[in-house]
mmCIF file of C-alpha atoms in Angstrom:
data_model
loop_
_atom_site.group_PDB
_atom_site.id
_atom_site.type_symbol
_atom_site.label_atom_id
_atom_site.label_comp_id
_atom_site.label_asym_id
_atom_site.label_seq_id
_atom_site.Cartn_x
_atom_site.Cartn_y
_atom_site.Cartn_z
ATOM 1 C CA MET A 1 57.367 161.270 78.440
ATOM 2 C CA LYS A 2 57.541 157.191 77.246
ATOM 3 C CA ILE A 3 60.359 158.162 74.883
ATOM 4 C CA VAL A 4 62.182 159.516 77.694
ATOM 5 C CA LYS A 5 61.637 156.943 79.502
ATOM 6 C CA HIS A 6 62.704 154.302 77.156
ATOM 7 C CA ILE A 7 66.172 156.843 76.558
ATOM 8 C CA GLY A 8 66.553 157.149 80.057
ATOM 9 C CA THR A 9 66.399 153.105 80.517
ATOM 10 C CA ARG A 10 68.791 152.701 77.691
ATOM 11 C CA LEU A 11 71.006 155.234 79.379
ATOM 12 C CA GLY A 12 70.878 153.309 82.264
ATOM 13 C CA VAL A 13 71.799 149.388 80.710
ATOM 14 C CA PHE A 14 74.388 151.303 78.584
ATOM 15 C CA PHE A 15 76.090 152.837 81.567
ATOM 16 C CA LEU A 16 75.657 149.436 83.614
ATOM 17 C CA LEU A 17 77.506 147.682 80.624
ATOM 18 C CA MET A 18 80.429 150.272 81.043
ATOM 19 C CA MET A 19 80.569 149.769 84.866
ATOM 20 C CA PHE A 20 81.008 146.054 83.974
ATOM 21 C CA SER A 21 83.381 146.377 81.355
ATOM 22 C CA LEU A 22 85.645 148.499 83.327
ATOM 23 C CA LYS A 23 85.501 145.980 86.219
ATOM 24 C CA GLY A 24 86.971 143.587 83.709
ATOM 25 C CA MET A 25 89.549 145.818 82.913
ATOM 26 C CA THR A 26 90.483 146.143 86.615
ATOM 27 C CA GLN A 27 94.086 144.542 87.169
ATOM 28 C CA LEU A 28 94.499 141.814 89.826
ATOM 29 C CA ASN A 29 96.181 143.238 93.204
ATOM 30 C CA THR A 30 98.016 141.993 95.766
ATOM 31 C CA GLY A 31 95.606 140.481 98.468
ATOM 32 C CA ASP A 32 93.282 139.325 95.724
ATOM 33 C CA THR A 33 92.364 135.716 95.820
ATOM 34 C CA ALA A 34 94.129 133.828 92.613
ATOM 35 C CA PRO A 35 91.721 132.724 90.277
ATOM 36 C CA ASN A 36 91.400 129.379 89.487
ATOM 37 C CA LEU A 37 92.559 127.533 86.411
ATOM 38 C CA VAL A 38 91.311 124.511 83.996
ATOM 39 C CA LEU A 39 94.308 123.709 81.364
ATOM 40 C CA SER A 40 95.796 121.253 78.841
ATOM 41 C CA SER A 41 98.602 119.736 80.494
ATOM 42 C CA ASN A 42 101.530 118.281 78.704
ATOM 43 C CA ASP A 43 100.883 114.797 78.883
ATOM 44 C CA ASN A 44 97.710 115.502 77.117
ATOM 45 C CA SER A 45 95.090 115.716 80.674
ATOM 46 C CA VAL A 46 93.266 118.524 81.764
ATOM 47 C CA GLN A 47 94.462 119.916 85.082
ATOM 48 C CA SER A 48 92.600 122.037 87.568
ATOM 49 C CA PHE A 49 94.110 124.261 89.805
ATOM 50 C CA SER A 50 91.663 125.947 92.526
ATOM 51 C CA PHE A 51 93.763 128.289 95.142
ATOM 52 C CA PRO A 52 94.521 127.789 97.898
ATOM 53 C CA TYR A 53 96.510 125.080 96.142
ATOM 54 C CA GLN A 54 97.773 122.122 98.476
ATOM 55 C CA ASN A 55 99.082 124.322 101.432
ATOM 56 C CA LYS A 56 101.636 125.345 99.176
ATOM 57 C CA VAL A 57 103.188 128.335 98.268
ATOM 58 C CA VAL A 58 102.998 128.843 94.115
ATOM 59 C CA LEU A 59 104.886 130.695 91.636
ATOM 60 C CA LEU A 60 102.205 131.254 88.607
ATOM 61 C CA PHE A 61 104.097 131.959 85.391
ATOM 62 C CA PHE A 62 102.461 132.796 82.137
ATOM 63 C CA TRP A 63 104.871 132.655 79.398
ATOM 64 C CA SER A 64 105.365 131.787 75.603
ATOM 65 C CA SER A 65 108.322 129.776 74.157
ATOM 66 C CA SER A 66 108.104 132.289 71.271
ATOM 67 C CA VAL A 67 108.934 135.298 73.208
ATOM 68 C CA SER A 68 112.579 135.513 74.341
ATOM 69 C CA LYS A 69 112.158 137.503 77.327
ATOM 70 C CA SER A 70 109.672 135.004 78.562
ATOM 71 C CA LYS A 71 112.436 131.996 78.718
ATOM 72 C CA GLU A 72 115.068 134.285 80.421
ATOM 73 C CA ASN A 73 114.087 133.006 84.043
ATOM 74 C CA LEU A 74 113.549 129.666 83.246
ATOM 75 C CA TYR A 75 116.814 127.887 84.614
ATOM 76 C CA LYS A 76 116.508 130.416 87.563
ATOM 77 C CA TYR A 77 112.957 128.947 88.222
ATOM 78 C CA LYS A 78 114.047 125.662 88.098
ATOM 79 C CA ARG A 79 116.844 126.020 90.596
ATOM 80 C CA LEU A 80 114.305 127.845 92.474
ATOM 81 C CA TYR A 81 112.142 124.746 92.473
ATOM 82 C CA SER A 82 114.773 122.538 93.205
ATOM 83 C CA LYS A 83 115.918 124.113 96.390
ATOM 84 C CA TYR A 84 112.635 125.132 97.698
ATOM 85 C CA SER A 85 109.760 122.688 96.664
ATOM 86 C CA ASP A 86 110.032 120.378 100.044
ATOM 87 C CA ILE A 87 112.348 121.890 102.682
ATOM 88 C CA GLY A 88 110.471 122.634 105.880
ATOM 89 C CA TYR A 89 108.480 125.526 106.491
ATOM 90 C CA LYS A 90 106.446 127.088 109.194
ATOM 91 C CA THR A 91 102.687 127.459 107.753
ATOM 92 C CA PHE A 92 102.719 125.471 104.994
ATOM 93 C CA ASP A 93 103.850 122.294 103.239
ATOM 94 C CA GLY A 94 106.233 123.108 100.287
ATOM 95 C CA PHE A 95 107.170 125.227 97.141
ATOM 96 C CA ASP A 96 105.566 124.762 93.308
ATOM 97 C CA VAL A 97 105.531 125.970 90.095
ATOM 98 C CA ILE A 98 102.730 125.906 87.918
ATOM 99 C CA SER A 99 103.907 127.262 84.129
ATOM 100 C CA VAL A 100 101.438 128.100 81.798
ATOM 101 C CA ALA A 101 102.378 128.419 77.719
ATOM 102 C CA LEU A 102 99.944 131.350 76.121
ATOM 103 C CA GLN A 103 100.605 129.805 72.435
ATOM 104 C CA SER A 104 98.837 127.998 69.906
ATOM 105 C CA ASP A 105 101.988 126.143 68.905
ATOM 106 C CA LYS A 106 102.007 122.792 71.159
ATOM 107 C CA VAL A 107 104.848 121.230 69.283
ATOM 108 C CA ALA A 108 107.366 124.474 70.065
ATOM 109 C CA TRP A 109 106.165 124.796 73.692
ATOM 110 C CA GLU A 110 107.014 120.758 74.360
ATOM 111 C CA ASN A 111 110.317 121.099 72.477
ATOM 112 C CA THR A 112 111.056 124.173 74.911
ATOM 113 C CA LEU A 113 110.150 121.982 78.107
ATOM 114 C CA LYS A 114 112.528 119.346 77.084
ATOM 115 C CA ASP A 115 115.361 121.931 76.197
ATOM 116 C CA TYR A 116 114.818 123.419 79.683
ATOM 117 C CA ASP A 117 114.281 120.014 81.378
ATOM 118 C CA LEU A 118 110.996 121.766 82.860
ATOM 119 C CA ALA A 119 109.161 117.822 83.481
ATOM 120 C CA LYS A 120 108.975 118.743 87.726
ATOM 121 C CA PHE A 121 106.692 121.690 87.018
ATOM 122 C CA ASN A 122 102.882 121.847 86.455
ATOM 123 C CA ASN A 123 103.092 122.671 82.450
ATOM 124 C CA CYS A 124 99.888 123.571 81.193
ATOM 125 C CA ILE A 125 99.250 125.374 77.976
ATOM 126 C CA ALA A 126 96.381 127.712 76.550
ATOM 127 C CA GLN A 127 96.216 127.411 72.946
ATOM 128 C CA LYS A 128 93.936 130.408 72.901
ATOM 129 C CA GLY A 129 96.544 132.566 74.450
ATOM 130 C CA TYR A 130 94.896 135.515 76.401
ATOM 131 C CA SER A 131 91.628 134.673 74.981
ATOM 132 C CA ASP A 132 91.389 131.495 77.232
ATOM 133 C CA PHE A 133 88.147 131.520 79.454
ATOM 134 C CA PHE A 134 90.376 130.936 82.537
ATOM 135 C CA VAL A 135 93.580 133.167 81.573
ATOM 136 C CA LYS A 136 91.245 135.854 80.877
ATOM 137 C CA THR A 137 90.583 135.996 84.725
ATOM 138 C CA TYR A 138 93.960 136.796 85.155
ATOM 139 C CA LYS A 139 93.938 140.236 83.169
ATOM 140 C CA LEU A 140 97.112 139.442 81.335
ATOM 141 C CA THR A 141 98.744 142.276 79.160
ATOM 142 C CA GLU A 142 101.956 140.628 78.243
ATOM 143 C CA THR A 143 104.606 137.898 78.742
ATOM 144 C CA PRO A 144 105.905 137.219 80.867
ATOM 145 C CA THR A 145 103.421 138.078 83.926
ATOM 146 C CA CYS A 146 104.200 135.908 86.929
ATOM 147 C CA PHE A 147 102.416 135.831 90.732
ATOM 148 C CA LEU A 148 103.415 134.764 93.852
ATOM 149 C CA ILE A 149 100.682 133.145 95.757
ATOM 150 C CA ASN A 150 100.622 131.936 99.232
ATOM 151 C CA GLU A 151 99.213 129.159 100.900
ATOM 152 C CA LEU A 152 96.001 130.873 101.519
ATOM 153 C CA GLY A 153 95.398 131.710 97.840
ATOM 154 C CA LYS A 154 96.162 135.302 98.208
ATOM 155 C CA ILE A 155 98.323 136.956 95.305
ATOM 156 C CA VAL A 156 101.344 138.362 97.660
ATOM 157 C CA ALA A 157 102.926 139.677 94.773
ATOM 158 C CA ILE A 158 103.080 140.410 90.897
ATOM 159 C CA ASN A 159 105.897 139.709 88.820
ATOM 160 C CA PRO A 160 108.142 139.616 91.906
ATOM 161 C CA SER A 161 112.353 139.530 91.310
ATOM 162 C CA LEU A 162 113.954 136.413 91.963
ATOM 163 C CA LYS A 163 115.421 137.863 95.399
ATOM 164 C CA THR A 164 112.145 138.442 96.554
ATOM 165 C CA ILE A 165 110.881 135.214 96.417
ATOM 166 C CA ILE A 166 113.749 133.970 97.481
ATOM 167 C CA ASP A 167 113.312 136.383 100.645
ATOM 168 C CA TYR A 168 110.043 135.420 101.233
ATOM 169 C CA LEU A 169 110.664 131.493 101.159
ATOM 170 C CA ASP A 170 113.572 131.874 103.301
ATOM 171 C CA ASP A 171 111.506 134.067 105.811
ATOM 172 C CA LYS A 172 108.774 131.154 105.991
ATOM 173 C CA ARG A 173 111.505 128.239 106.828
ATOM 174 C CA ASN A 174 111.042 126.447 109.883
ATOM 175 C CA SER A 175 114.794 125.792 110.111
ATOM 176 C CA GLN A 176 117.721 128.105 110.170
ATOM 177 C CA LEU A 177 119.819 128.571 107.120
ATOM 178 C CA ASN A 178 122.896 126.591 106.440
ATOM 179 C CA THR A 179 125.456 129.278 107.683
ATOM 180 C CA ASP A 180 128.818 127.475 105.703
ATOM 181 C CA VAL A 181 130.167 130.177 103.438
ATOM 182 C CA GLN A 182 131.436 129.015 100.144
ATOM 183 C CA SER A 183 135.264 129.949 99.330
ATOM 184 C CA LYS A 184 135.236 129.203 96.125
ATOM 185 C CA LEU A 185 133.394 129.193 92.939
ATOM 186 C CA SER A 186 133.783 126.805 90.097
ATOM 187 C CA GLY A 187 132.113 125.570 86.989
ATOM 188 C CA LYS A 188 132.023 125.931 83.327
ATOM 189 C CA ILE A 189 130.808 128.242 80.474
ATOM 190 C CA MET A 190 129.260 126.747 77.431
ATOM 191 C CA VAL A 191 128.459 128.193 73.773
ATOM 192 C CA GLY A 192 125.577 125.741 72.950
ATOM 193 C CA LYS A 193 127.304 122.681 73.859
ATOM 194 C CA THR A 194 130.758 123.636 72.991
ATOM 195 C CA PRO A 195 133.027 124.442 75.428
ATOM 196 C CA LEU A 196 134.272 128.038 75.855
ATOM 197 C CA ALA A 197 138.207 127.778 75.798
ATOM 198 C CA ASN A 198 141.015 130.129 76.512
ATOM 199 C CA GLU A 199 138.863 133.478 77.242
ATOM 200 C CA LYS A 200 138.681 135.430 80.283
ATOM 201 C CA VAL A 201 135.406 135.855 83.061
ATOM 202 C CA TRP A 202 135.337 138.146 85.464
ATOM 203 C CA LEU A 203 133.703 138.000 88.647
ATOM 204 C CA LEU A 204 132.240 141.569 89.855
ATOM 205 C CA SER A 205 130.588 142.890 92.589
ATOM 206 C CA ASP A 206 127.163 144.359 92.756
ATOM 207 C CA LYS A 207 128.582 147.538 92.394
ATOM 208 C CA LYS A 208 130.411 146.064 89.349
ATOM 209 C CA ASP A 209 134.065 146.540 90.666
ATOM 210 C CA THR A 210 135.700 143.664 89.428
ATOM 211 C CA MET A 211 137.171 141.058 92.133
ATOM 212 C CA GLN A 212 138.529 138.171 90.406
ATOM 213 C CA SER A 213 139.430 137.096 86.617
ATOM 214 C CA SER A 214 139.920 133.839 85.266
ATOM 215 C CA VAL A 215 140.813 132.113 81.975
ATOM 216 C CA LEU A 216 138.518 129.421 80.917
ATOM 217 C CA ASP A 217 140.435 125.671 80.337
ATOM 218 C CA GLU A 218 139.949 123.804 77.178
ATOM 219 C CA LYS A 219 137.066 122.738 78.907
ATOM 220 C CA GLY A 220 135.131 125.831 79.274
ATOM 221 C CA ALA A 221 136.009 125.418 83.268
ATOM 222 C CA PHE A 222 136.842 128.654 85.651
ATOM 223 C CA LEU A 223 137.844 128.788 89.533
ATOM 224 C CA PHE A 224 137.252 131.877 91.660
ATOM 225 C CA LYS A 225 139.378 131.266 95.091
ATOM 226 C CA ASN A 226 139.466 133.002 98.623
ATOM 227 C CA ILE A 227 136.064 134.811 98.027
ATOM 228 C CA ASN A 228 132.605 135.266 100.519
ATOM 229 C CA ALA A 229 129.792 133.300 98.236
ATOM 230 C CA SER A 230 127.210 134.991 100.403
ATOM 231 C CA SER A 231 127.946 138.345 98.438
ATOM 232 C CA ILE A 232 126.004 139.474 95.667
ATOM 233 C CA TYR A 233 128.339 138.918 92.287
ATOM 234 C CA ASN A 234 128.112 139.195 88.401
ATOM 235 C CA MET A 235 129.744 137.444 86.064
ATOM 236 C CA TYR A 236 130.835 138.730 82.753
ATOM 237 C CA LEU A 237 132.595 137.753 79.723
ATOM 238 C CA ARG A 238 133.465 139.803 76.366
ATOM 239 C CA SER A 239 131.596 139.091 73.273
ATOM 240 C CA GLY A 240 133.903 137.884 70.506
ATOM 241 C CA THR A 241 134.176 135.664 67.609
ATOM 242 C CA LYS A 242 133.672 132.433 69.540
ATOM 243 C CA THR A 243 130.484 133.902 70.957
ATOM 244 C CA SER A 244 129.287 135.711 67.653
ATOM 245 C CA THR A 245 127.287 132.437 66.535
ATOM 246 C CA GLY A 246 123.878 133.465 67.772
ATOM 247 C CA GLN A 247 124.039 130.378 70.034
ATOM 248 C CA SER A 248 123.633 130.711 73.862
ATOM 249 C CA VAL A 249 126.192 131.173 76.199
ATOM 250 C CA PHE A 250 125.347 129.037 79.446
ATOM 251 C CA LEU A 251 126.781 129.036 82.933
ATOM 252 C CA THR A 252 126.911 125.500 84.007
ATOM 253 C CA SER A 253 128.008 123.396 87.103
ATOM 254 C CA ASP A 254 131.074 121.125 87.056
ATOM 255 C CA ASN A 255 129.436 118.338 85.684
ATOM 256 C CA GLY A 256 127.721 120.268 82.797
ATOM 257 C CA ASP A 257 124.243 120.848 84.625
ATOM 258 C CA ILE A 258 122.972 124.139 82.780
ATOM 259 C CA ILE A 259 122.084 126.989 85.854
ATOM 260 C CA SER A 260 121.441 129.392 83.595
ATOM 261 C CA ASN A 261 122.248 131.607 79.905
ATOM 262 C CA PHE A 262 124.579 134.571 80.320
ATOM 263 C CA LYS A 263 122.318 137.685 79.183
ATOM 264 C CA LEU A 264 123.803 139.445 76.055
ATOM 265 C CA THR A 265 124.280 143.053 76.346
ATOM 266 C CA ALA A 266 126.088 145.924 75.118
ATOM 267 C CA ALA A 267 129.273 145.688 77.039
ATOM 268 C CA GLY A 268 129.237 142.000 76.280
ATOM 269 C CA TYR A 269 127.658 138.709 78.481
ATOM 270 C CA GLU A 270 126.175 139.255 81.887
ATOM 271 C CA TYR A 271 124.994 137.115 84.735
ATOM 272 C CA ASN A 272 123.905 138.139 88.027
ATOM 273 C CA LEU A 273 123.959 135.208 90.429
ATOM 274 C CA LEU A 274 121.523 134.173 92.683
ATOM 275 C CA ASP A 275 121.945 132.526 96.300
ATOM 276 C CA ALA A 276 120.007 129.616 95.355
ATOM 277 C CA GLU A 277 122.317 129.212 92.386
ATOM 278 C CA ILE A 278 125.750 128.781 94.333
ATOM 279 C CA PRO A 279 125.719 125.571 95.740
ATOM 280 C CA TYR A 280 125.667 124.105 92.592
ATOM 281 C CA LEU A 281 128.854 126.150 91.457
ATOM 282 C CA LYS A 282 130.523 124.497 94.667
ATOM 283 C CA SER A 283 133.575 122.108 93.354
ATOM 284 C CA LEU A 284 133.437 118.504 94.893
ATOM 285 C CA THR A 285 137.280 119.424 95.959
ATOM 286 C CA ASP A 286 135.702 122.422 97.856
ATOM 287 C CA ASN A 287 135.520 119.509 101.070
ATOM 288 C CA GLU A 288 138.487 117.838 100.378
ATOM 289 C CA PRO A 289 140.695 119.515 103.721
ATOM 290 C CA ALA A 290 143.274 116.372 103.374
ATOM 291 C CA VAL A 291 144.843 113.810 100.989
ATOM 292 C CA LYS A 292 145.877 110.917 103.944
ATOM 293 C CA LYS A 293 147.626 107.809 103.525
ATOM 294 C CA ASP A 294 146.781 104.503 105.209
ATOM 295 C CA SER A 295 148.677 101.871 106.366
ATOM 296 C CA GLY A 296 148.894 100.200 102.970
ATOM 297 C CA SER A 297 150.034 103.662 101.215
ATOM 298 C CA LEU A 298 146.790 104.246 99.696
ATOM 299 C CA LYS A 299 145.916 107.952 99.301
ATOM 300 C CA GLN A 300 142.033 108.369 100.602
ATOM 301 C CA LEU A 301 140.038 111.406 99.980
ATOM 302 C CA TYR A 302 137.761 112.732 102.607
ATOM 303 C CA PHE A 303 134.986 115.408 102.658
ATOM 304 C CA ALA A 304 131.937 115.864 104.898
ATOM 305 C CA GLU A 305 128.258 117.751 103.867
ATOM 306 C CA VAL A 306 125.546 118.066 105.975
ATOM 307 C CA LEU A 307 122.461 116.399 104.298
ATOM 308 C CA PHE A 308 119.934 115.716 106.827
ATOM 309 C CA GLU A 309 117.841 118.313 109.232
ATOM 310 C CA THR A 310 116.945 117.157 112.817
ATOM 311 C CA LYS A 311 115.789 113.637 113.059
ATOM 312 C CA ASP A 312 115.536 113.195 109.355
ATOM 313 C CA ALA A 313 116.455 110.356 107.430
ATOM 314 C CA VAL A 314 114.737 111.691 103.937
ATOM 315 C CA LEU A 315 116.923 112.972 101.158
ATOM 316 C CA SER A 316 115.889 116.557 100.135
ATOM 317 C CA LYS A 317 116.232 117.551 96.435
ATOM 318 C CA GLU A 318 119.094 119.635 97.753
ATOM 319 C CA ALA A 319 120.687 116.663 99.515
ATOM 320 C CA MET A 320 120.480 114.750 96.198
ATOM 321 C CA VAL A 321 122.281 117.644 94.565
ATOM 322 C CA LYS A 322 125.104 117.281 97.081
ATOM 323 C CA LEU A 323 125.001 113.466 96.129
ATOM 324 C CA ASN A 324 125.041 113.888 92.643
ATOM 325 C CA ALA A 325 128.338 115.128 92.632
ATOM 326 C CA VAL A 326 129.400 112.285 94.543
ATOM 327 C CA ILE A 327 127.898 109.678 91.880
ATOM 328 C CA ALA A 328 129.953 111.627 89.250
ATOM 329 C CA LYS A 329 133.474 110.950 91.368
ATOM 330 C CA LEU A 330 132.600 107.543 91.258
ATOM 331 C CA LYS A 331 131.654 107.092 87.678
ATOM 332 C CA SER A 332 135.148 108.895 86.834
ATOM 333 C CA ASN A 333 136.795 106.451 89.131
ATOM 334 C CA PRO A 334 134.994 103.161 88.293
ATOM 335 C CA LYS A 335 136.907 100.985 90.140
ATOM 336 C CA SER A 336 137.042 103.312 93.502
ATOM 337 C CA LYS A 337 134.916 102.489 96.730
ATOM 338 C CA ILE A 338 133.125 104.883 99.339
ATOM 339 C CA GLU A 339 132.336 104.613 102.960
ATOM 340 C CA ILE A 340 129.241 106.466 103.634
ATOM 341 C CA ILE A 341 129.344 107.786 107.566
ATOM 342 C CA SER A 342 126.564 109.458 109.078
ATOM 343 C CA HIS A 343 126.358 111.239 112.189
ATOM 344 C CA THR A 344 123.826 112.961 114.375
ATOM 345 C CA ASP A 345 123.414 115.661 117.223
ATOM 346 C CA SER A 346 123.039 114.673 120.783
ATOM 347 C CA ASN A 347 119.402 115.317 121.197
ATOM 348 C CA GLY A 348 117.439 112.434 122.048
ATOM 349 C CA ASP A 349 118.499 109.269 123.386
ATOM 350 C CA ALA A 350 121.816 107.415 121.903
ATOM 351 C CA ALA A 351 120.222 104.176 120.888
ATOM 352 C CA THR A 352 117.783 106.175 118.970
ATOM 353 C CA ASN A 353 120.389 108.422 116.956
ATOM 354 C CA MET A 354 122.189 105.519 116.380
ATOM 355 C CA ALA A 355 119.594 103.702 114.743
ATOM 356 C CA LEU A 356 118.612 107.169 112.592
ATOM 357 C CA SER A 357 122.725 107.572 111.437
ATOM 358 C CA ALA A 358 122.879 103.843 110.197
ATOM 359 C CA LYS A 359 119.021 104.518 108.243
ATOM 360 C CA GLN A 360 120.512 107.647 106.748
ATOM 361 C CA ALA A 361 123.635 105.997 105.478
ATOM 362 C CA ASN A 362 121.661 103.168 104.080
ATOM 363 C CA ASN A 363 119.085 105.617 102.228
ATOM 364 C CA ILE A 364 122.257 107.675 100.708
ATOM 365 C CA ILE A 365 123.336 104.209 99.348
ATOM 366 C CA GLY A 366 119.837 103.228 98.153
ATOM 367 C CA TYR A 367 119.892 106.656 96.194
ATOM 368 C CA LEU A 368 123.475 106.072 95.002
ATOM 369 C CA SER A 369 122.677 102.437 93.452
ATOM 370 C CA ALA A 370 119.736 103.728 91.939
ATOM 371 C CA LYS A 371 121.974 105.884 89.629
ATOM 372 C CA GLY A 372 123.724 102.970 88.854
ATOM 373 C CA ILE A 373 126.791 102.620 91.064
ATOM 374 C CA VAL A 374 127.204 99.278 92.162
ATOM 375 C CA LYS A 375 126.441 98.084 96.075
ATOM 376 C CA THR A 376 129.684 96.094 96.413
ATOM 377 C CA ARG A 377 131.656 99.782 96.086
ATOM 378 C CA LEU A 378 129.416 101.083 98.782
ATOM 379 C CA LYS A 379 129.701 100.653 102.694
ATOM 380 C CA SER A 380 127.126 102.439 104.981
ATOM 381 C CA ILE A 381 128.208 103.304 108.822
ATOM 382 C CA GLY A 382 126.133 105.132 110.957
ATOM 383 C CA LYS A 383 127.873 106.459 114.199
ATOM 384 C CA GLY A 384 124.976 108.172 115.803
ATOM 385 C CA GLU A 385 126.205 110.737 118.690
ATOM 386 C CA SER A 386 129.420 108.637 119.403
ATOM 387 C CA GLU A 387 131.748 110.908 117.980
ATOM 388 C CA ILE A 388 130.491 114.808 118.449
ATOM 389 C CA ILE A 389 132.959 117.099 117.098
ATOM 390 C CA ASN A 390 132.482 120.397 118.970
ATOM 391 C CA LYS A 391 130.876 121.445 122.729
ATOM 392 C CA CYS A 392 127.614 120.144 122.065
ATOM 393 C CA HIS A 393 127.634 116.667 124.046
ATOM 394 C CA ASP A 394 124.462 115.579 126.276
ATOM 395 C CA GLY A 395 123.640 118.239 128.957
ATOM 396 C CA ILE A 396 125.188 120.668 127.113
ATOM 397 C CA GLN A 397 123.237 123.745 125.964
ATOM 398 C CA CYS A 398 123.531 124.513 122.519
ATOM 399 C CA GLN A 399 122.036 126.437 119.522
ATOM 400 C CA ASP A 400 120.876 124.623 116.693
ATOM 401 C CA GLU A 401 123.872 125.826 114.403
ATOM 402 C CA GLY A 402 126.395 124.323 116.870
ATOM 403 C CA HIS A 403 124.170 120.987 117.131
ATOM 404 C CA ARG A 404 123.855 121.072 112.979
ATOM 405 C CA ALA A 405 127.847 121.106 112.727
ATOM 406 C CA ASN A 406 127.442 117.226 114.424
ATOM 407 C CA ARG A 407 124.754 116.580 111.762
ATOM 408 C CA ARG A 408 127.208 115.755 109.066
ATOM 409 C CA THR A 409 127.745 112.668 106.304
ATOM 410 C CA GLU A 410 131.404 111.968 105.690
ATOM 411 C CA PHE A 411 132.490 110.520 102.781
ATOM 412 C CA LYS A 412 135.409 108.590 102.109
ATOM 413 C CA PHE A 413 136.891 107.265 98.835
ATOM 414 C CA TYR A 414 138.964 104.502 98.213
ATOM 415 C CA PRO A 415 141.029 104.373 94.678
ATOM 416 C CA ALA A 416 141.660 100.768 93.247
ATOM 417 C CA GLN A 417 144.839 99.208 94.129
#
């Protein structure tokens, strides 16, 4: 009897251990609370992340610089962060990215962070890889693996597509999306750091039908006109002698900022454009409706942008991206000057709106001067609600779309005489 009892006890312990082992193998699911993390960061400190995290939605991304598939979305995640990190949301305070590299080679990791310019992420490394104590709680089986975590610390998606992330964040915004639709796409294609010149690039629909084609100039630049940039597009170019060096093929903005790398397939190089990337393919000349002449026959370059939300004078990252195009124009024409004219909608009293517009224009000048533009070249003007461009005056009922058209900033360039 004692022997049977002893054997039964051992079997009980065995089955109990098996249960715990099986429980440990169970994968995380949507709806689970994201486990906490304590990891080394790229500034040689230790970072701790507990969920919920600072009342933000978080994209937690596990990857390795030695796994090429891990790096396919790095540029895309950077664009998502740039657009969505600090816009207004209904129930949370922003969007953040936590990247965790699972690798022992810290130097290679740091070099990749530098190559892809990921300094704005929360970048951490687990040098024990999958065996790291905290990483093990995520029960990973491969890299890359990512989790979309809401402001309550709950996992809302595992390995979500980029469209899923964008749709989720757009649905949570507390203001309407910009309804302006681009009619042009402008940028460059580079092989490594060298422009891909005199090659043909195709713009395709989501069904892979050819919409337009363009031959790259000597700077690798292309321009597609008369399109609806709110549609889904793909870009394609053939592989050839100029692209067979093993270097990455990049899509960049007119200013040379890398948007993403093309994917090499059996057919050639392909890239699926994201909604969040379209504004980076917007040429400065898209908003130059006319070239005017003043009384002294001085040509002026004029365009307008919506940079501020309602009653706000803080520049968002999206606004800064637009201003970087202005900076590039000023730097390429070092003797030119510019007037910055800010307008508000008619909501609120006129005096407050006048003061707000002046503050907006001054904040823009502060940003331009911080980027190296001499203040003597800049002039700020606040117009408040004095130049409403549609019917949305005081006392008129208008939807926000109508008011938004009036919350504009105008830029008037004056070339050197």
